[in-house]
């Protein structure tokens, strides 16, 4: 077992559960020695079993904003099959690349089931996932309870880029399987920076859900916003990062860091956890258009950079649809800019909300460039084009005085 698999458990009629993870520390043929002989026999048999009644649904591989392919399965078990004293569900499966049949990856997850009443109705729903690079894979899957009843299934999954995505650089090599990362704000590994480039960029990110009425920042939205930061941070042409994280609903700056050589993702994650959507600041209830004033002040403060301007300012986040946009007079106070401005608008359904938002109107005033990020390939191409544009702009600014002389 290289790593444990990402597993999410939902008990519709159970208030709480405890899940425990374990993993085997090797892969390939040597891993079989760490398996029970009965489990190994089930995986090798290839015949679906239903001693323990369950329904397994497996989806096709999906490319995420983290530029990894995700394979997922959903399992449903009738609650009546788990009644009585505490039970234990053990899920074990292996994923084998077609190109490397001798290098399977093994995953295990143990789910502790609390006491369930005899007359309980409904189902237990379990979701699991693993990550992979391009290629074809075979999955051998089983789940057993403490009574050694087994449910097993087997399927093939293929991860492939479309013709439009061929230039996208994935984060996992072909024919490779890894565990799904649970921690969104883990540290990035060191990047070998290009010393001749050394761009200095400022990123102003609105950590907010796409649905402004949502009482929580949804995992999908959070993953996309973090992926935007990670994709930018991985470009070797950038040497300095200034980060401003804010939340439009709370009208609050959550985190700020100036001129750092790397992005401190754990620190941003800690700040983002303090977001309390669904609550109302009584002090703002009587203030008309307080959200517009907050955004106007934020944009002015981040664009009026003084003597050490960045090479670019990048706004990112979902649409900020306010009752009133920032007044042009307020934007004129910023003055002229000698660096480009960009807006990476995270919008999964651009056909549903095609209108410009308050940030878009402000970026347009500064003759900035807006990118709509609806799919992973949008993020890849946007960052590539944006950094190339910033590089060319800085080169042009540095050579222009020499040409004038």
Coordinates of C-alpha atoms in Angstrom, one line a residue:
X1 CA 0.0 0.0 0.0
X2 CA 1.7 3.2 -1.1
X3 CA -0.7 5.5 0.7
X4 CA -4.2 5.4 2.1
X5 CA -7.1 6.3 -0.1
X6 CA -9.3 9.3 0.3
X7 CA -12.6 8.1 1.7
X8 CA -15.7 10.1 2.6
X9 CA -18.5 8.4 4.5
X10 CA -22.1 9.6 4.9
X11 CA -24.5 7.8 7.3
X12 CA -27.9 9.2 6.4
X13 CA -29.5 8.1 9.7
X14 CA -26.5 8.0 12.0
X15 CA -25.5 11.1 13.9
X16 CA -21.7 10.5 13.9
X17 CA -19.1 7.8 13.0
X18 CA -15.4 7.3 13.6
X19 CA -13.2 6.3 10.6
X20 CA -9.7 4.8 11.0
X21 CA -7.1 4.6 8.3
X22 CA -4.3 2.2 7.8
X23 CA -1.9 1.5 4.9
X24 CA 0.5 -1.1 3.7
X25 CA 4.0 0.5 3.0
X26 CA 4.9 -1.3 -0.2
X27 CA 3.6 -1.8 -3.6
X28 CA 3.8 -4.3 -6.5
X29 CA 4.0 -8.1 -6.0
X30 CA 5.7 -7.7 -2.5
X31 CA 2.5 -6.2 -1.2
X32 CA 0.5 -9.4 -1.6
X33 CA 2.4 -10.8 1.4
X34 CA 0.8 -8.2 3.6
X35 CA -2.8 -9.2 2.6
X36 CA -5.0 -11.8 4.2
X37 CA -5.1 -14.9 2.0
X38 CA -8.9 -14.6 1.7
X39 CA -8.7 -11.0 0.5
X40 CA -6.0 -11.9 -2.0
X41 CA -8.1 -14.7 -3.3
X42 CA -11.1 -12.4 -3.8
X43 CA -9.0 -9.8 -5.6
X44 CA -7.5 -12.4 -7.9
X45 CA -10.8 -14.2 -8.6
X46 CA -12.3 -11.3 -10.6
X47 CA -15.8 -12.5 -9.9
X48 CA -18.2 -10.0 -8.2
X49 CA -19.6 -11.2 -4.9
X50 CA -22.5 -9.9 -2.7
X51 CA -22.3 -11.9 0.6
X52 CA -22.4 -8.4 2.0
X53 CA -25.1 -6.7 -0.1
X54 CA -23.8 -3.5 -1.5
X55 CA -24.0 -1.4 -4.7
X56 CA -20.9 -0.1 -6.2
X57 CA -21.0 2.8 -8.8
X58 CA -17.7 3.8 -10.4
X59 CA -17.3 7.0 -12.4
X60 CA -15.0 7.7 -15.3
X61 CA -11.7 9.5 -14.6
X62 CA -12.2 13.3 -14.3
X63 CA -9.5 15.9 -14.6
X64 CA -9.5 18.3 -11.6
X65 CA -8.4 21.8 -11.3
X66 CA -5.3 20.4 -9.5
X67 CA -4.4 19.0 -12.9
X68 CA -4.7 15.4 -11.7
X69 CA -7.1 12.7 -12.9
X70 CA -9.4 11.5 -10.2
X71 CA -11.1 8.1 -10.1
X72 CA -14.0 7.7 -7.8
X73 CA -16.4 5.1 -6.5
X74 CA -19.6 5.3 -4.6
X75 CA -20.8 2.4 -2.3
X76 CA -24.3 2.0 -0.8
X77 CA -25.0 -0.6 1.9
X78 CA -28.5 -1.2 3.4
X79 CA -28.5 -0.2 7.1
X80 CA -30.3 -3.4 8.0
X81 CA -27.1 -5.3 7.0
X82 CA -25.2 -3.4 9.7
X83 CA -27.6 -3.6 12.6
X84 CA -26.5 -4.7 16.1
X85 CA -23.3 -4.0 18.0
X86 CA -20.4 -2.1 16.5
X87 CA -19.3 -3.3 13.1
X88 CA -16.2 -2.6 11.0
X89 CA -16.2 -2.2 7.3
X90 CA -12.8 -2.8 5.6
X91 CA -12.4 -1.6 2.0
X92 CA -9.4 -2.9 0.1
X93 CA -8.6 -2.4 -3.5
X94 CA -5.7 -2.3 -5.9
X95 CA -5.2 -0.2 -9.1
X96 CA -3.0 -1.6 -11.8
X97 CA -1.7 0.4 -14.7
X98 CA -2.1 -1.4 -18.0
X99 CA 1.5 -0.4 -19.0
X100 CA 2.9 -1.6 -15.7
X101 CA 1.1 -4.8 -14.8
X102 CA 3.7 -5.7 -12.2
X103 CA 3.3 -2.4 -10.3
X104 CA -0.2 -2.3 -8.7
X105 CA -1.0 0.2 -5.9
X106 CA -3.0 -1.1 -2.9
X107 CA -5.3 1.0 -0.8
X108 CA -7.2 0.2 2.4
X109 CA -9.7 2.0 4.5
X110 CA -11.4 0.9 7.7
X111 CA -14.8 2.5 8.7
X112 CA -15.9 2.1 12.3
X113 CA -19.7 1.6 12.4
X114 CA -21.6 2.6 15.6
X115 CA -24.6 0.7 17.0
X116 CA -27.5 0.6 14.6
X117 CA -31.1 -0.2 15.7
X118 CA -32.7 -3.4 14.4
X119 CA -35.5 -1.4 12.7
X120 CA -33.1 1.1 11.0
X121 CA -34.0 1.9 7.4
X122 CA -32.1 3.6 4.7
X123 CA -28.5 3.1 3.4
X124 CA -24.9 3.9 4.3
X125 CA -23.1 5.8 1.5
X126 CA -19.4 5.6 1.1
X127 CA -17.3 7.5 -1.4
X128 CA -13.7 6.8 -2.2
X129 CA -11.2 8.1 -4.7
X130 CA -7.6 7.8 -6.0
X131 CA -5.5 10.0 -8.3
X132 CA -3.7 8.9 -11.5
X133 CA -1.8 10.1 -14.5
X134 CA -2.8 9.4 -18.1
X135 CA -3.3 5.8 -19.0
X136 CA -5.6 2.7 -18.7
X137 CA -6.0 1.0 -15.3
X138 CA -7.8 -2.0 -13.8
X139 CA -9.4 -1.8 -10.4
X140 CA -10.0 -4.9 -8.1
X141 CA -12.2 -3.9 -5.2
X142 CA -13.6 -5.5 -2.1
X143 CA -15.3 -4.6 1.1
X144 CA -15.9 -7.0 4.1
X145 CA -17.5 -6.7 7.5
X146 CA -16.5 -8.3 10.8
X147 CA -18.5 -11.4 9.9
X148 CA -16.2 -11.8 6.9
X149 CA -19.1 -11.2 4.5
X150 CA -17.7 -9.8 1.3
X151 CA -18.9 -7.5 -1.5
X152 CA -16.5 -7.2 -4.5
X153 CA -16.4 -5.5 -7.8
X154 CA -14.0 -5.0 -10.7
X155 CA -13.7 -2.4 -13.4
X156 CA -11.5 -0.6 -15.9
X157 CA -10.9 3.1 -15.9
X158 CA -9.1 5.3 -18.5
X159 CA -7.6 8.7 -17.9
X160 CA -7.0 10.6 -21.2
X161 CA -6.6 14.3 -22.2
X162 CA -8.9 15.6 -25.0
X163 CA -7.4 17.1 -28.1
X164 CA -8.0 20.6 -26.6
X165 CA -6.1 19.6 -23.5
X166 CA -3.0 18.1 -25.0
X167 CA -0.7 20.9 -24.0
X168 CA -1.8 20.7 -20.3
X169 CA 1.1 19.6 -18.1
X170 CA -0.4 17.1 -15.6
X171 CA 0.9 16.8 -12.0
X172 CA 1.1 13.0 -12.1
X173 CA 3.2 11.0 -14.7
X174 CA 1.5 8.6 -17.0
X175 CA 0.7 5.1 -15.7
X176 CA 1.1 6.3 -12.1
X177 CA -1.4 6.0 -9.2
X178 CA -1.3 8.1 -6.0
X179 CA -3.7 8.8 -3.1
X180 CA -6.0 11.7 -3.3
X181 CA -4.7 14.6 -1.2
X182 CA -7.0 15.4 1.7
X183 CA -5.3 18.5 2.9
X184 CA -6.0 21.4 0.6
X185 CA -3.5 23.8 2.1
X186 CA -0.4 21.5 2.3
X187 CA 3.0 23.1 1.5
X188 CA 4.2 23.1 -2.0
X189 CA 7.5 21.3 -2.8
X190 CA 10.4 23.6 -3.7
X191 CA 10.4 25.0 -7.2
X192 CA 13.5 25.6 -9.2
X193 CA 13.1 29.3 -10.1
X194 CA 14.4 30.9 -13.2
X195 CA 16.9 33.5 -11.9
X196 CA 16.8 35.5 -15.1
X197 CA 13.0 36.1 -14.8
X198 CA 12.2 36.8 -11.2
X199 CA 8.8 38.3 -11.8
X200 CA 7.1 39.9 -8.8
X201 CA 3.3 39.3 -8.8
X202 CA 0.5 40.3 -6.4
X203 CA -2.5 38.0 -6.1
X204 CA -5.8 39.2 -4.5
X205 CA -8.0 36.2 -4.0
X206 CA -11.7 36.2 -2.9
X207 CA -12.2 33.0 -0.9
X208 CA -15.9 32.7 -1.4
X209 CA -18.4 30.2 -2.7
X210 CA -19.9 30.6 -6.2
X211 CA -23.3 30.7 -4.6
X212 CA -23.3 33.9 -2.6
X213 CA -26.1 32.5 -0.4
X214 CA -24.2 29.5 0.6
X215 CA -23.5 29.1 4.3
X216 CA -20.1 27.4 3.7
X217 CA -17.2 27.5 1.3
X218 CA -17.9 24.3 -0.7
X219 CA -15.0 21.8 -1.2
X220 CA -15.2 22.1 -5.0
X221 CA -14.9 25.9 -4.8
X222 CA -12.1 25.8 -2.3
X223 CA -10.2 23.3 -4.4
X224 CA -10.5 25.5 -7.5
X225 CA -9.3 28.6 -5.7
X226 CA -6.3 26.9 -4.1
X227 CA -5.5 25.3 -7.5
X228 CA -5.3 28.8 -9.0
X229 CA -2.8 29.8 -6.4
X230 CA -0.8 26.6 -6.8
X231 CA -0.7 26.8 -10.6
X232 CA 0.6 30.3 -10.5
X233 CA 3.1 29.5 -7.7
X234 CA 4.6 26.7 -9.8
X235 CA 5.6 28.9 -12.7
X236 CA 9.4 29.2 -12.5
X237 CA 9.4 32.6 -14.0
X238 CA 7.9 34.1 -10.8
X239 CA 10.3 34.9 -8.0
X240 CA 8.3 37.0 -5.5
X241 CA 4.7 36.7 -4.3
X242 CA 2.4 39.1 -2.5
X243 CA -0.8 37.5 -1.4
X244 CA -4.1 39.1 -0.2
X245 CA -6.9 36.7 0.7
X246 CA -10.3 38.2 1.5
X247 CA -13.9 37.3 1.7
X248 CA -16.5 39.4 -0.1
X249 CA -19.5 38.3 2.1
X250 CA -17.7 39.1 5.3
X251 CA -16.1 42.2 3.8
X252 CA -12.9 41.2 5.5
X253 CA -9.2 40.7 4.6
X254 CA -8.3 37.3 5.9
X255 CA -4.5 37.2 5.2
X256 CA -1.8 39.4 3.8
X257 CA 1.8 38.6 2.9
X258 CA 4.2 40.9 1.0
X259 CA 7.1 40.0 -1.2
X260 CA 7.6 36.4 -0.2
X261 CA 9.7 33.9 -2.1
X262 CA 7.0 31.2 -1.7
X263 CA 3.3 31.0 -0.9
X264 CA 2.6 29.9 2.7
X265 CA -0.4 27.7 2.0
X266 CA -0.8 26.4 5.6
X267 CA -1.0 30.0 6.8
X268 CA -3.6 30.9 4.2
X269 CA -5.6 27.7 5.2
X270 CA -5.6 28.7 8.8
X271 CA -6.9 32.1 7.9
X272 CA -9.6 30.7 5.6
X273 CA -11.0 28.4 8.3
X274 CA -12.0 31.6 10.2
X275 CA -14.6 32.5 7.6
X276 CA -18.1 32.4 9.1
X277 CA -20.5 32.6 6.3
X278 CA -24.2 32.9 7.1
X279 CA -23.6 35.4 9.9
X280 CA -24.4 39.1 9.7
X281 CA -22.3 41.9 11.2
X282 CA -24.9 44.1 12.9
X283 CA -22.7 47.1 12.4
X284 CA -23.1 46.8 8.6
X285 CA -26.9 46.2 8.5
X286 CA -27.6 49.9 8.4
X287 CA -24.8 50.7 5.9
X288 CA -26.0 50.9 2.3
X289 CA -23.7 49.4 -0.2
X290 CA -21.0 48.7 2.4
X291 CA -19.8 45.8 0.2
X292 CA -19.1 48.2 -2.7
X293 CA -17.2 50.5 -0.4
X294 CA -15.1 47.6 1.0
X295 CA -14.2 46.4 -2.5
X296 CA -13.4 49.9 -3.7
X297 CA -11.1 50.5 -0.7
X298 CA -9.4 47.1 -1.3
X299 CA -8.8 47.7 -5.0
X300 CA -7.4 51.2 -4.3
X301 CA -5.0 50.0 -1.6
X302 CA -3.7 47.0 -3.6
X303 CA -3.2 49.0 -6.9
X304 CA -1.6 52.1 -5.3
X305 CA 1.7 50.3 -4.7
X306 CA 4.0 53.3 -4.1
X307 CA 7.6 53.1 -5.2
X308 CA 7.9 49.4 -5.6
X309 CA 5.1 48.3 -7.9
X310 CA 4.7 44.6 -8.8
X311 CA 5.0 43.3 -12.3
X312 CA 1.3 42.4 -12.3
X313 CA -1.7 42.3 -10.0
X314 CA -4.0 39.3 -10.4
X315 CA -7.5 39.2 -9.0
X316 CA -9.1 35.8 -8.6
X317 CA -12.3 34.3 -7.3
X318 CA -16.0 33.8 -8.1
X319 CA -18.2 36.6 -9.4
X320 CA -18.9 39.4 -6.9
X321 CA -22.4 40.4 -8.0
X322 CA -23.0 43.6 -5.9
X323 CA -26.0 45.9 -6.0
X324 CA -23.8 48.7 -7.1
X325 CA -20.5 48.6 -8.9
X326 CA -17.5 50.8 -7.9
X327 CA -17.9 54.3 -9.1
X328 CA -15.6 55.4 -11.9
X329 CA -14.5 58.4 -9.9
X330 CA -13.3 56.1 -7.2
X331 CA -11.3 54.1 -9.7
X332 CA -9.8 57.2 -11.3
X333 CA -8.3 58.0 -7.9
X334 CA -5.9 55.1 -8.4
X335 CA -4.3 56.9 -11.3
X336 CA -2.5 55.3 -14.2
X337 CA -0.8 51.9 -13.7
X338 CA 2.6 50.8 -15.2
X339 CA 1.8 47.1 -14.7
X340 CA -0.9 44.9 -16.2
X341 CA -4.0 43.8 -14.2
X342 CA -5.7 40.4 -14.6
X343 CA -8.9 38.8 -13.4
X344 CA -9.2 35.0 -13.1
X345 CA -12.9 34.6 -12.8
X346 CA -13.8 31.2 -11.4
X347 CA -17.2 30.4 -12.9
X348 CA -18.3 26.8 -13.4
X349 CA -21.5 27.9 -15.3
X350 CA -20.6 31.0 -17.4
X351 CA -23.8 30.5 -19.5
X352 CA -25.9 30.8 -16.3
X353 CA -24.2 34.0 -15.0
X354 CA -22.7 35.7 -18.1
X355 CA -22.8 39.2 -16.8
X356 CA -19.8 41.2 -15.6
X357 CA -19.4 41.5 -11.8
X358 CA -18.0 44.3 -9.7
X359 CA -14.4 43.2 -10.0
X360 CA -14.7 42.7 -13.7
X361 CA -15.9 46.2 -14.2
X362 CA -13.0 47.5 -12.2
X363 CA -10.5 45.5 -14.1
X364 CA -12.0 46.7 -17.4
X365 CA -11.4 50.3 -16.2
X366 CA -7.7 49.6 -15.9
X367 CA -7.7 47.9 -19.4
X368 CA -7.0 44.6 -17.7
X369 CA -7.5 41.1 -19.1
X370 CA -10.2 38.7 -17.8
X371 CA -10.1 34.9 -17.9
X372 CA -13.1 32.7 -17.2
X373 CA -12.0 29.6 -15.4
X374 CA -14.7 26.9 -15.9
X375 CA -12.5 23.9 -16.6
X376 CA -9.0 22.7 -15.6
X377 CA -7.7 23.5 -19.1
X378 CA -8.9 27.1 -18.7
X379 CA -6.7 27.5 -15.7
X380 CA -3.6 26.0 -17.4
X381 CA -3.9 28.2 -20.5
X382 CA -4.8 31.3 -18.5
X383 CA -1.7 31.1 -16.3
X384 CA 0.5 30.3 -19.3
X385 CA -0.7 33.3 -21.3
X386 CA -0.8 35.6 -18.3
X387 CA 2.8 35.0 -17.2
X388 CA 4.0 35.2 -20.8
X389 CA 2.2 38.6 -21.1
X390 CA 3.7 39.9 -17.9
X391 CA 7.2 38.8 -19.0
X392 CA 6.9 40.5 -22.4
X393 CA 5.5 43.7 -20.7
X394 CA 8.5 43.9 -18.3
X395 CA 11.0 43.3 -21.0
X396 CA 9.4 46.1 -23.1
X397 CA 9.4 48.5 -20.2
X398 CA 13.1 47.8 -19.5
X399 CA 14.2 48.2 -23.1
X400 CA 12.1 51.3 -23.9
X401 CA 14.4 53.9 -22.1
X402 CA 17.4 52.5 -23.9
X403 CA 15.7 52.8 -27.3
X404 CA 14.7 56.3 -26.5
X405 CA 18.3 57.2 -25.7

